[in-house]
Coordinates of C-alpha atoms and ligand atoms in Angstrom, one line a residue:
M1 CA -59.8 -43.7 -78.4
I2 CA -59.5 -40.0 -79.3
V3 CA -63.0 -39.4 -77.9
Y4 CA -62.0 -41.1 -74.7
V5 CA -58.9 -39.0 -74.3
L6 CA -60.8 -35.8 -75.0
F7 CA -63.4 -36.8 -72.6
T8 CA -60.9 -37.5 -69.9
A9 CA -59.1 -34.2 -70.5
L10 CA -62.4 -32.3 -70.3
T11 CA -63.4 -34.0 -67.1
G12 CA -60.0 -33.3 -65.7
L13 CA -60.3 -29.6 -66.6
L14 CA -63.8 -29.4 -65.1
V15 CA -62.7 -31.0 -61.8
L16 CA -59.8 -28.6 -61.6
L17 CA -62.1 -25.7 -62.3
L18 CA -64.5 -26.8 -59.5
V19 CA -61.7 -27.3 -57.1
H20 CA -60.3 -23.9 -58.0
L21 CA -63.7 -22.2 -57.4
R22 CA -63.9 -23.9 -54.0
N23 CA -60.4 -23.1 -53.1
P24 CA -59.0 -19.8 -54.4
Y25 CA -55.5 -20.9 -53.4
F26 CA -55.6 -24.1 -55.4
W27 CA -52.8 -23.3 -57.9
K28 CA -50.5 -21.9 -55.3
D29 CA -51.3 -24.9 -53.0
A30 CA -50.5 -27.3 -55.8
H31 CA -47.3 -25.4 -56.7
Y32 CA -46.2 -25.5 -53.1
A33 CA -47.0 -29.3 -53.0
V34 CA -44.9 -30.0 -56.1
T35 CA -42.0 -27.9 -54.8
T36 CA -42.0 -29.5 -51.4
L37 CA -42.3 -33.0 -52.9
L38 CA -39.3 -32.4 -55.1
I39 CA -37.3 -31.1 -52.2
G40 CA -38.4 -34.1 -50.1
V41 CA -37.1 -36.4 -52.8
R42 CA -33.8 -34.5 -52.9
L43 CA -33.4 -34.6 -49.2
H44 CA -34.2 -38.4 -49.3
N45 CA -31.4 -38.8 -51.9
F46 CA -29.0 -36.8 -49.8
R47 CA -29.7 -39.1 -46.8
K48 CA -28.8 -42.2 -48.9
R49 CA -26.0 -40.8 -51.0
K50 CA -22.5 -42.1 -50.4
P51 CA -20.2 -40.3 -50.0
F52 CA -22.3 -37.7 -48.4
Y53 CA -23.1 -34.6 -50.5
S54 CA -22.8 -31.5 -48.3
I55 CA -23.4 -27.8 -49.0
L56 CA -19.7 -27.6 -49.6
D57 CA -19.9 -30.1 -52.4
C58 CA -22.8 -28.1 -53.8
F59 CA -20.6 -25.0 -53.7
L60 CA -17.8 -26.8 -55.5
D61 CA -20.2 -27.9 -58.2
K62 CA -21.3 -24.3 -58.7
V63 CA -17.6 -23.3 -58.9
A64 CA -17.1 -25.9 -61.7
K65 CA -20.3 -24.8 -63.5
Q66 CA -20.0 -21.0 -63.3
P67 CA -16.5 -20.1 -62.2
E68 CA -16.7 -16.5 -63.4
K69 CA -20.1 -15.7 -62.0
K70 CA -20.0 -13.1 -59.2
F71 CA -20.4 -14.8 -55.8
L72 CA -19.8 -12.1 -53.3
I73 CA -20.0 -8.3 -53.5
F74 CA -18.6 -6.5 -50.5
E75 CA -17.7 -2.8 -50.0
G76 CA -16.8 -1.9 -53.6
G77 CA -15.0 -5.2 -54.3
S78 CA -16.3 -8.5 -55.6
Y79 CA -15.3 -12.2 -55.8
T80 CA -16.3 -14.8 -58.4
Y81 CA -17.2 -18.3 -57.5
R82 CA -13.7 -19.4 -58.6
Q83 CA -12.0 -16.7 -56.5
A84 CA -14.1 -17.6 -53.4
D85 CA -13.0 -21.2 -53.8
Q86 CA -9.4 -20.3 -54.0
E87 CA -9.6 -18.0 -51.0
S88 CA -11.1 -20.7 -49.0
N89 CA -8.4 -23.2 -50.1
K90 CA -5.8 -20.9 -48.8
A91 CA -7.6 -20.5 -45.5
A92 CA -8.0 -24.2 -45.2
R93 CA -4.4 -24.9 -45.9
A94 CA -3.2 -22.3 -43.4
L95 CA -5.5 -23.6 -40.7
R96 CA -4.5 -27.2 -41.4
T97 CA -0.8 -26.4 -41.2
H98 CA -0.8 -23.9 -38.3
A99 CA -3.8 -24.8 -36.2
R100 CA -3.3 -28.5 -36.7
L101 CA -7.0 -29.1 -36.7
Q102 CA -8.3 -32.6 -36.3
Q103 CA -11.5 -34.0 -37.4
G104 CA -14.2 -33.3 -34.8
D105 CA -12.6 -30.1 -33.4
T106 CA -14.8 -27.2 -32.8
V107 CA -13.7 -23.8 -34.1
A108 CA -15.1 -20.5 -32.9
L109 CA -15.6 -17.8 -35.5
F110 CA -15.6 -14.4 -33.9
L111 CA -16.1 -12.3 -36.9
G112 CA -18.6 -9.8 -38.3
N113 CA -20.1 -9.9 -41.8
E114 CA -17.2 -9.8 -44.1
P115 CA -15.8 -12.1 -46.8
H116 CA -13.4 -13.8 -44.4
F117 CA -16.3 -15.2 -42.5
V118 CA -17.4 -17.0 -45.7
W119 CA -13.9 -18.1 -46.7
I120 CA -13.1 -19.5 -43.3
W121 CA -16.4 -21.3 -42.9
L122 CA -15.9 -22.9 -46.3
A123 CA -12.3 -23.7 -45.3
L124 CA -13.4 -25.4 -42.2
A125 CA -15.9 -27.5 -44.1
K126 CA -13.0 -28.5 -46.4
V127 CA -10.6 -29.6 -43.7
L128 CA -12.8 -31.3 -41.1
V129 CA -16.1 -31.4 -39.4
A130 CA -16.0 -28.1 -37.6
G131 CA -18.5 -26.0 -35.9
S132 CA -18.2 -22.3 -35.8
E133 CA -19.0 -21.1 -32.4
L134 CA -19.2 -17.6 -31.3
K135 CA -17.5 -16.5 -28.1
G136 CA -17.4 -13.2 -26.2
A137 CA -14.7 -10.7 -26.8
V138 CA -11.6 -12.8 -27.1
E139 CA -9.1 -10.9 -25.1
E140 CA -11.4 -10.7 -22.1
V141 CA -11.7 -14.4 -21.9
L142 CA -8.2 -15.3 -23.1
P143 CA -7.1 -16.7 -19.8
D144 CA -10.1 -19.0 -19.7
L145 CA -9.5 -20.0 -23.3
K146 CA -5.9 -20.9 -22.5
Q147 CA -6.9 -23.0 -19.6
L148 CA -9.4 -24.8 -21.8
G149 CA -6.6 -25.4 -24.3
V150 CA -8.2 -23.2 -27.0
R151 CA -5.9 -21.7 -29.5
V152 CA -6.7 -18.2 -30.7
F153 CA -5.9 -16.8 -34.2
L154 CA -6.3 -13.2 -35.3
L155 CA -7.1 -12.1 -38.8
S156 CA -4.0 -9.9 -39.1
D157 CA -0.5 -10.1 -40.4
A158 CA 1.1 -10.0 -36.9
C159 CA -0.1 -10.0 -33.4
D160 CA 1.8 -9.0 -30.3
V161 CA -0.7 -10.3 -27.7
E162 CA 0.8 -13.4 -26.1
G163 CA -1.4 -16.4 -26.8
I164 CA -2.9 -15.0 -30.0
E165 CA -1.4 -16.0 -33.3
S166 CA -1.7 -14.1 -36.6
L167 CA -3.6 -15.8 -39.5
S168 CA -3.8 -13.4 -42.4
D169 CA 0.0 -13.8 -43.2
K170 CA -0.4 -17.6 -43.2
I171 CA -3.4 -17.5 -45.4
R172 CA -1.6 -15.3 -47.9
E173 CA 1.3 -17.6 -48.1
A174 CA -0.8 -20.8 -48.5
S175 CA -1.5 -22.4 -51.8
D176 CA -4.9 -22.0 -53.4
Q177 CA -5.0 -25.5 -54.8
P178 CA -7.9 -27.7 -54.0
L179 CA -7.9 -30.0 -50.9
S180 CA -8.4 -33.7 -51.0
A181 CA -12.0 -34.7 -50.4
Q182 CA -10.5 -37.5 -48.3
L183 CA -10.1 -34.9 -45.5
R184 CA -13.9 -34.9 -44.9
A185 CA -14.6 -38.5 -45.8
N186 CA -16.2 -39.2 -42.5
V187 CA -18.8 -36.5 -42.6
N188 CA -22.4 -37.6 -42.9
I189 CA -25.8 -36.0 -42.9
K190 CA -26.0 -36.3 -39.1
S191 CA -22.6 -34.7 -38.5
P192 CA -22.7 -31.3 -36.9
A193 CA -22.1 -28.6 -39.5
L194 CA -22.0 -25.7 -37.1
Y195 CA -23.4 -24.4 -33.8
I196 CA -25.5 -21.3 -33.9
Y197 CA -26.3 -19.3 -30.8
T198 CA -30.0 -18.6 -30.5
S199 CA -30.7 -14.9 -30.1
G200 CA -32.1 -15.2 -26.6
T201 CA -35.1 -12.9 -26.5
T202 CA -36.5 -14.5 -23.4
G203 CA -33.5 -16.3 -21.9
L204 CA -29.8 -16.7 -22.2
P205 CA -28.4 -17.5 -25.7
K206 CA -27.9 -21.2 -26.2
A207 CA -25.8 -22.9 -28.8
A208 CA -28.1 -24.9 -31.1
V209 CA -26.5 -27.8 -32.9
I210 CA -27.1 -27.6 -36.7
N211 CA -26.2 -30.8 -38.5
H212 CA -26.0 -31.1 -42.3
E213 CA -29.5 -32.4 -42.6
R214 CA -30.9 -29.3 -40.8
L215 CA -28.6 -27.1 -42.8
W216 CA -30.0 -28.6 -46.1
M217 CA -33.6 -28.1 -44.9
A218 CA -33.1 -24.4 -44.1
T219 CA -31.2 -23.9 -47.4
F220 CA -34.1 -25.2 -49.4
L221 CA -36.3 -22.3 -48.2
Q222 CA -35.0 -20.2 -51.1
S223 CA -36.3 -22.8 -53.6
I224 CA -39.7 -23.0 -51.8
V225 CA -40.2 -19.2 -52.1
G226 CA -39.2 -19.2 -55.7
I227 CA -35.7 -17.6 -55.8
R228 CA -34.2 -18.0 -59.3
S229 CA -30.6 -18.5 -60.4
N230 CA -30.4 -15.0 -61.7
D231 CA -31.5 -13.4 -58.5
I232 CA -29.2 -11.2 -56.4
I233 CA -29.6 -11.4 -52.7
Y234 CA -28.7 -8.7 -50.1
I235 CA -27.4 -10.1 -46.9
Y236 CA -26.9 -7.7 -44.0
L237 CA -28.2 -9.9 -41.2
P238 CA -25.5 -11.3 -39.0
L239 CA -23.9 -14.4 -40.5
Y240 CA -23.6 -15.8 -37.0
H241 CA -27.4 -16.3 -36.8
S242 CA -29.5 -18.7 -38.8
S243 CA -31.4 -16.2 -41.0
G244 CA -28.3 -14.6 -42.5
F245 CA -26.2 -17.8 -42.5
L246 CA -28.6 -20.7 -43.3
M247 CA -31.4 -19.0 -45.3
G248 CA -29.2 -16.3 -46.7
L249 CA -25.6 -17.5 -47.4
C250 CA -26.2 -21.3 -47.7
G251 CA -29.4 -20.8 -49.6
A252 CA -27.6 -18.6 -52.0
I253 CA -24.9 -21.2 -52.5
E254 CA -27.5 -23.8 -53.2
K255 CA -29.0 -21.6 -55.9
G256 CA -25.7 -20.5 -57.2
I257 CA -26.6 -16.8 -57.0
T258 CA -24.8 -13.6 -56.3
I259 CA -24.6 -12.2 -52.7
V260 CA -24.3 -8.5 -51.8
L261 CA -22.8 -8.6 -48.3
R262 CA -23.0 -5.8 -45.9
R263 CA -21.3 -5.5 -42.5
K264 CA -24.4 -4.2 -40.7
F265 CA -27.9 -3.1 -41.4
S266 CA -28.4 0.6 -42.3
A267 CA -31.9 1.9 -42.8
S268 CA -30.6 5.0 -44.7
Q269 CA -28.3 3.0 -47.0
F270 CA -30.7 0.0 -47.6
W271 CA -32.3 1.1 -50.8
N272 CA -29.2 2.8 -52.2
D273 CA -27.4 -0.6 -51.9
C274 CA -30.3 -2.4 -53.6
R275 CA -30.3 0.1 -56.5
K276 CA -26.5 0.1 -56.8
H277 CA -26.2 -3.7 -57.1
N278 CA -29.5 -4.5 -58.8
V279 CA -30.6 -6.5 -55.7
T280 CA -33.7 -8.6 -56.4
V281 CA -34.2 -10.4 -53.1
I282 CA -34.0 -9.0 -49.6
Q283 CA -34.2 -10.6 -46.2
Y284 CA -35.9 -9.2 -43.1
I285 CA -36.4 -10.1 -39.5
G286 CA -38.1 -8.7 -36.5
E287 CA -38.3 -5.0 -36.5
I288 CA -36.4 -4.3 -39.8
M289 CA -39.4 -3.6 -42.0
R290 CA -40.7 -1.1 -39.5
Y291 CA -37.3 0.6 -39.5
L292 CA -37.5 0.9 -43.3
C293 CA -41.0 2.3 -43.1
N294 CA -39.9 4.8 -40.5
T295 CA -37.2 6.4 -42.8
P296 CA -38.2 9.8 -44.3
K297 CA -40.2 9.3 -47.6
R298 CA -38.2 9.9 -50.8
D299 CA -39.2 10.3 -54.4
N300 CA -37.2 7.3 -55.5
D301 CA -38.7 4.9 -52.9
R302 CA -40.1 2.7 -55.7
D303 CA -37.0 2.9 -57.8
H304 CA -35.4 -0.5 -57.3
K305 CA -35.5 -4.1 -58.6
V306 CA -36.4 -5.9 -55.4
R307 CA -39.1 -8.4 -56.2
L308 CA -39.1 -10.6 -53.1
A309 CA -38.6 -10.2 -49.4
L310 CA -38.0 -13.3 -47.3
G311 CA -38.1 -13.3 -43.5
N312 CA -40.2 -13.4 -40.4
G313 CA -41.7 -11.1 -37.8
I314 CA -43.3 -8.4 -40.0
R315 CA -46.6 -7.2 -38.4
A316 CA -49.7 -6.8 -40.5
D317 CA -49.7 -2.9 -40.3
T318 CA -46.1 -2.7 -41.4
W319 CA -46.7 -5.2 -44.2
A320 CA -49.4 -3.1 -45.7
E321 CA -47.5 0.2 -45.3
F322 CA -44.3 -1.4 -46.8
L323 CA -46.1 -2.5 -49.9
Q324 CA -47.8 0.8 -50.4
R325 CA -44.6 2.7 -50.1
F326 CA -42.0 0.5 -51.7
G327 CA -44.1 -1.0 -54.4
D328 CA -45.0 -4.5 -55.6
I329 CA -42.7 -6.7 -53.6
R330 CA -43.7 -10.3 -52.8
I331 CA -43.4 -10.7 -49.1
C332 CA -42.7 -14.3 -48.1
E333 CA -43.2 -14.5 -44.4
C334 CA -41.9 -17.7 -42.8
Y335 CA -41.9 -19.2 -39.4
G336 CA -39.3 -21.4 -37.7
A337 CA -36.7 -21.4 -35.0
T338 CA -33.0 -22.1 -35.4
E339 CA -33.1 -25.2 -33.3
G340 CA -36.8 -26.1 -34.2
N341 CA -38.1 -29.1 -36.2
I342 CA -41.1 -27.3 -37.7
G343 CA -41.6 -24.4 -40.0
F344 CA -44.3 -22.7 -42.0
V345 CA -44.2 -20.6 -45.2
N346 CA -46.8 -18.1 -46.2
Y347 CA -46.5 -18.9 -49.9
I348 CA -49.8 -17.2 -50.7
G349 CA -48.7 -13.8 -49.5
K350 CA -51.7 -13.3 -47.2
V351 CA -51.0 -10.1 -45.2
G352 CA -50.4 -10.9 -41.5
A353 CA -50.1 -14.7 -41.7
I354 CA -46.8 -16.4 -40.9
G355 CA -47.7 -19.5 -43.0
K356 CA -50.3 -21.8 -44.5
E357 CA -51.1 -25.3 -43.5
H358 CA -50.6 -27.9 -46.1
F359 CA -51.6 -31.6 -45.8
L360 CA -48.3 -32.8 -47.3
H361 CA -46.4 -30.7 -44.7
K362 CA -48.6 -32.1 -42.0
M363 CA -47.9 -35.6 -43.2
G364 CA -44.2 -35.1 -43.2
S365 CA -43.9 -33.3 -39.9
P366 CA -46.8 -33.8 -37.5
Y367 CA -47.6 -30.8 -35.3
A368 CA -50.5 -29.6 -33.2
L369 CA -51.8 -26.5 -31.4
I370 CA -52.5 -27.5 -27.8
R371 CA -54.4 -25.6 -25.1
Y372 CA -52.1 -23.7 -22.8
D373 CA -52.5 -22.2 -19.4
T374 CA -50.6 -18.9 -19.4
E375 CA -51.0 -18.5 -15.7
K376 CA -49.6 -21.9 -14.7
E377 CA -47.3 -21.7 -17.7
E378 CA -48.0 -25.3 -18.7
P379 CA -50.2 -27.1 -21.2
V380 CA -53.8 -28.0 -20.1
K381 CA -54.3 -31.7 -19.6
D382 CA -57.5 -33.8 -20.0
S383 CA -58.7 -36.3 -17.5
R384 CA -56.4 -39.0 -18.8
G385 CA -53.4 -36.6 -18.5
F386 CA -53.0 -35.9 -22.2
C387 CA -52.9 -32.5 -24.0
I388 CA -55.9 -31.0 -25.8
N389 CA -56.0 -29.8 -29.4
V390 CA -57.5 -26.4 -29.6
P391 CA -60.4 -25.9 -32.0
R392 CA -59.7 -24.1 -35.3
G393 CA -59.5 -20.3 -34.8
E394 CA -58.4 -20.6 -31.2
T395 CA -54.9 -19.9 -29.9
G396 CA -52.7 -22.8 -28.8
L397 CA -49.1 -23.7 -28.2
L398 CA -47.4 -25.1 -31.2
V399 CA -45.7 -28.5 -30.6
A400 CA -44.1 -30.6 -33.3
K401 CA -43.4 -34.3 -33.1
I402 CA -39.8 -35.3 -32.8
G403 CA -39.1 -38.2 -35.1
H404 CA -36.7 -39.6 -37.6
R405 CA -37.4 -37.0 -40.3
T406 CA -38.1 -34.2 -37.8
P407 CA -35.3 -34.5 -35.3
F408 CA -34.4 -32.0 -32.6
S409 CA -30.7 -31.9 -32.2
G410 CA -30.8 -29.8 -29.0
Y411 CA -28.2 -27.4 -27.6
A412 CA -24.5 -28.2 -27.4
K413 CA -23.4 -29.5 -24.0
N414 CA -26.6 -28.3 -22.4
K415 CA -28.8 -31.3 -21.6
H416 CA -30.9 -29.3 -19.2
Q417 CA -32.0 -26.7 -21.8
T418 CA -32.4 -29.5 -24.4
E419 CA -34.8 -31.4 -22.1
K420 CA -36.7 -28.3 -21.3
K421 CA -37.7 -27.9 -24.9
K422 CA -39.2 -31.5 -25.0
L423 CA -42.7 -32.4 -24.1
R424 CA -43.6 -36.1 -23.4
D425 CA -46.9 -37.9 -23.2
V426 CA -48.6 -35.3 -25.3
F427 CA -51.3 -37.3 -27.1
E428 CA -50.3 -40.8 -26.1
K429 CA -47.9 -42.5 -23.6
D430 CA -44.2 -41.9 -24.3
D431 CA -44.7 -39.8 -27.4
L432 CA -42.2 -36.9 -27.7
Y433 CA -42.7 -33.3 -29.0
F434 CA -40.7 -30.2 -29.5
N435 CA -42.1 -27.3 -27.5
T436 CA -41.8 -24.2 -29.7
G437 CA -42.9 -21.8 -27.0
D438 CA -45.0 -20.0 -29.5
L439 CA -48.7 -19.4 -29.3
L440 CA -50.3 -19.6 -32.8
K441 CA -53.8 -19.5 -34.3
I442 CA -54.9 -21.3 -37.5
D443 CA -58.0 -20.0 -39.3
N444 CA -60.6 -21.8 -41.4
E445 CA -58.6 -21.5 -44.6
G446 CA -55.5 -22.9 -42.9
F447 CA -53.6 -19.6 -42.5
V448 CA -51.3 -19.6 -39.5
Y449 CA -51.0 -16.5 -37.4
F450 CA -48.5 -15.7 -34.7
Q451 CA -50.2 -14.7 -31.5
D452 CA -47.5 -14.5 -28.8
R453 CA -44.4 -16.1 -27.4
I454 CA -44.7 -17.7 -24.0
G455 CA -43.0 -15.2 -21.7
D456 CA -44.2 -12.3 -23.9
T457 CA -47.6 -12.6 -22.3
F458 CA -48.2 -11.3 -18.8
R459 CA -51.2 -11.5 -16.4
W460 CA -52.8 -8.5 -14.7
K461 CA -56.0 -8.7 -12.7
G462 CA -56.5 -12.3 -13.8
E463 CA -56.5 -11.4 -17.5
N464 CA -53.9 -12.3 -20.1
V465 CA -52.2 -9.4 -21.9
A466 CA -50.5 -10.1 -25.2
T467 CA -47.6 -7.7 -25.5
T468 CA -47.6 -7.7 -29.3
E469 CA -51.2 -6.8 -29.5
V470 CA -50.9 -3.8 -27.1
A471 CA -47.8 -2.7 -29.1
D472 CA -49.7 -2.8 -32.3
H473 CA -52.3 -0.4 -30.9
L474 CA -49.7 2.0 -29.6
L475 CA -48.0 2.1 -33.0
M476 CA -51.2 3.5 -34.4
L477 CA -50.4 6.8 -32.6
D478 CA -49.0 9.4 -34.9
S479 CA -46.0 10.2 -32.8
V480 CA -44.9 6.6 -32.1
A481 CA -42.2 5.1 -34.2
E482 CA -41.5 1.9 -32.2
A483 CA -43.1 0.3 -29.2
N484 CA -42.0 -2.4 -26.8
V485 CA -44.6 -3.6 -24.3
Y486 CA -43.9 -5.7 -21.2
G487 CA -45.2 -6.3 -17.6
V488 CA -43.7 -4.9 -14.5
K489 CA -44.1 -6.0 -10.9
V490 CA -45.9 -3.7 -8.4
P491 CA -45.4 -4.1 -4.7
G492 CA -48.5 -5.7 -3.1
H493 CA -50.1 -6.8 -6.4
E494 CA -50.3 -10.2 -8.1
G495 CA -49.1 -10.5 -11.6
R496 CA -47.6 -7.6 -13.7
I497 CA -49.0 -4.4 -14.8
G498 CA -48.5 -3.1 -18.4
M499 CA -45.7 -0.8 -19.3
A500 CA -44.4 0.4 -22.7
A501 CA -41.1 1.7 -23.9
L502 CA -41.7 4.0 -26.8
K503 CA -39.4 5.5 -29.4
L504 CA -41.0 8.7 -30.9
K505 CA -40.8 9.9 -34.5
E506 CA -38.3 12.6 -35.2
N507 CA -39.3 16.0 -33.9
M508 CA -42.5 14.6 -32.2
D509 CA -43.5 14.9 -28.6
F510 CA -45.4 12.3 -26.6
D511 CA -49.0 13.4 -26.6
G512 CA -50.3 12.0 -23.3
N513 CA -53.9 13.0 -24.0
A514 CA -54.0 11.4 -27.5
A515 CA -52.4 8.2 -26.1
Y516 CA -54.9 8.0 -23.3
Q517 CA -57.9 8.5 -25.6
H518 CA -56.5 5.9 -28.0
A519 CA -55.8 3.3 -25.2
K520 CA -59.2 3.9 -23.8
S521 CA -61.0 3.3 -27.1
F522 CA -59.1 0.3 -28.2
L523 CA -57.8 -1.6 -25.1
P524 CA -59.6 -3.0 -22.1
S525 CA -58.5 -1.4 -18.9
Y526 CA -56.3 -4.2 -17.7
A527 CA -54.3 -4.1 -21.0
R528 CA -53.7 -0.3 -21.0
P529 CA -50.0 0.4 -20.3
R530 CA -50.0 2.1 -16.8
F531 CA -46.5 3.4 -17.4
I532 CA -44.8 4.8 -20.5
R533 CA -41.1 5.2 -20.9
I534 CA -39.7 7.3 -23.7
Q535 CA -36.4 6.1 -25.1
D536 CA -34.1 7.3 -27.9
T537 CA -33.5 3.7 -29.1
L538 CA -35.3 0.5 -28.1
A539 CA -32.9 -2.3 -27.4
V540 CA -33.0 -5.3 -29.8
T541 CA -31.1 -8.6 -30.1
G542 CA -28.6 -9.4 -32.9
T543 CA -31.6 -10.6 -34.9
F544 CA -33.6 -7.4 -34.3
K545 CA -36.0 -8.8 -31.8
Q546 CA -37.0 -6.6 -28.9
M547 CA -35.5 -7.2 -25.5
K548 CA -37.9 -7.1 -22.6
M549 CA -36.3 -8.7 -19.6
K550 CA -34.0 -5.9 -18.6
L551 CA -36.7 -3.3 -19.1
A552 CA -39.1 -5.3 -16.9
E553 CA -36.5 -5.5 -14.2
E554 CA -35.9 -1.8 -14.3
G555 CA -39.5 -1.2 -13.5
F556 CA -40.9 2.4 -13.1
N557 CA -39.0 4.0 -10.3
P558 CA -38.1 7.6 -11.4
V559 CA -35.0 7.5 -9.3
I560 CA -33.6 4.6 -11.3
I561 CA -35.0 5.6 -14.7
K562 CA -33.6 8.7 -16.3
D563 CA -35.8 8.5 -19.4
P564 CA -39.0 10.6 -19.5
L565 CA -41.6 8.6 -17.6
F566 CA -45.4 8.9 -17.7
F567 CA -48.1 7.5 -15.5
L568 CA -51.7 6.7 -16.5
D569 CA -53.9 8.6 -14.0
D570 CA -57.4 7.3 -14.3
N571 CA -58.9 10.8 -14.3
K572 CA -56.4 12.7 -16.2
G573 CA -54.7 10.5 -18.7
Y574 CA -50.9 10.2 -19.0
V575 CA -49.1 12.6 -16.7
P576 CA -45.4 12.9 -15.9
M577 CA -44.3 10.3 -13.4
T578 CA -43.1 11.8 -10.1
Q579 CA -41.5 10.5 -6.9
E580 CA -44.7 11.3 -5.1
I581 CA -46.7 9.1 -7.4
F582 CA -44.2 6.3 -7.0
N583 CA -44.3 6.5 -3.2
S584 CA -48.1 6.6 -3.3
I585 CA -48.1 3.4 -5.4
A586 CA -45.5 1.8 -3.1
D587 CA -47.5 2.4 0.1
G588 CA -50.9 1.6 -1.5
R589 CA -52.4 5.2 -1.4
I590 CA -52.8 4.9 -5.2
R591 CA -54.6 1.7 -6.1
L592 CA -53.8 0.3 -9.5
Ligands
NAG1 C1 -28.0 -3.1 -63.2 O1 -28.9 -3.3 -64.3 C2 -28.8 -2.3 -65.3 C3 -29.8 -2.6 -66.4 O2 -30.8 -3.4 -66.0 C4 -27.4 -2.3 -65.9 O3 -27.3 -1.3 -66.9 C5 -26.4 -2.1 -64.8 O4 -25.1 -2.3 -65.3 C6 -26.6 -3.1 -63.6 N1 -25.7 -2.8 -62.5 C7 -24.9 -3.7 -62.0 C8 -24.0 -3.2 -60.9 O5 -24.8 -4.8 -62.4

């Protein structure tokens, strides 16, 4: 018997060793598999559990378990889990009495990153199924709101604007005693938890419906990347977007950890805040990591306790520079959209990848990369009218099957936009997929790379130009701090020609000659930016993604654009743009 057990154990070890040699990521893959399986089981239980167990119930459990642990640190003050619970009880009671909220009402939270955002959202979860919906500046739209029967409350003790009621006084007077769970008895896993406006890099912002199921899934990301109960997370991303709210705040509640909340991102204060509060986990998105790398070097750059960075959108060059400068921080790059039904996690830490394929993941949420025609802006179809999988290593459009476990809730009251994100008859008649709008590539080892977003690619002289790729090359120039590449229309030409908005490093000038030599060595002629526009700041969305549409519309007319403008003259390199050049292009004397 003992011999048999020993033999089995040895064989097992040998098999593991062989697998490990063949697959260097074996242990991390296995760890990821176990973690996702456990999370799958939890989610399954949540789906069946009655009454429904929401993130609020999870919060209340933490309050019971660790009442005196710090929950929120904000501008010199802090609140324990118990205090946060009491604050939200008061807000819930005030709202219940004075706003006479009913189950199913929608509430708009027009608030920045501050504790009240958290209390009121928790309060809303305590009194009813409520979505927090962001609306434009309130006073401006007040007449419209009135007409729609919307009541407006202001977080102040008094308010003299007619039609706006004060709330702070009412919250202060309300009791901090718990509210009956009966108030939310009808909430289930499919009930909307909130609406989140997508940032709208390529189109207008749309309100994505986030139900409790989706909220739980996003929340588990912190467990997947290995955040521990003694971690301290720094949240500066807007709480009205999914990164800050779902992955940050709700994830922190699920883990029961301490949050350091900041009103707004500040590159100069970032590391000071981390040092002051012993922050161990940071979030990033879009251009944030580049902003941090662009700050002047300091002696204490590595003096901090940050061990993990969670986010998405870091480019490979920034990634390497960030590690070299700020030390050994595990960067966990993830991919996913607020409204999407698919995500990837780069749990290995491979520089440049947004995720890694995993067979379990693929079983749970089927997805595919399909061939896409960037000119016609639609998927390529085979002779039978179905989409075509791209071979490994090639770029394709990511689509994810919409199903029971991978639902797509769409956008609130916007059927047209919701339908636009759905693809039918992808691989068989009547199947249904979510169109992510993202072009990805998956290599032989299963690492997933972001290539481009549809709409971020433009065509010139029959060739596709990927804006991110061109931007990466421009960023190699010594003087360039940030680069935003887009295509502009030229009279009498098909397609769009490349243009770049650049932000220069402090006290640096644009070196037209160096830029020209660089573009010539690294980029094919059709991809070289013909026009360069120097700006003091490059516009980004609330989630720090670059805005291209307005820049593309403004074009390259020196009468309209007051920023320094340069033109790539084939013989001379980048020269200052003049009205004369503009006119010559317009009437065809200069051929592009
Ligand atoms: C941060 O950690 C150090 C030691 O590790 C401790 O002395 C200090 O009090 C901590 N700071 C805060 C704000 O908790």
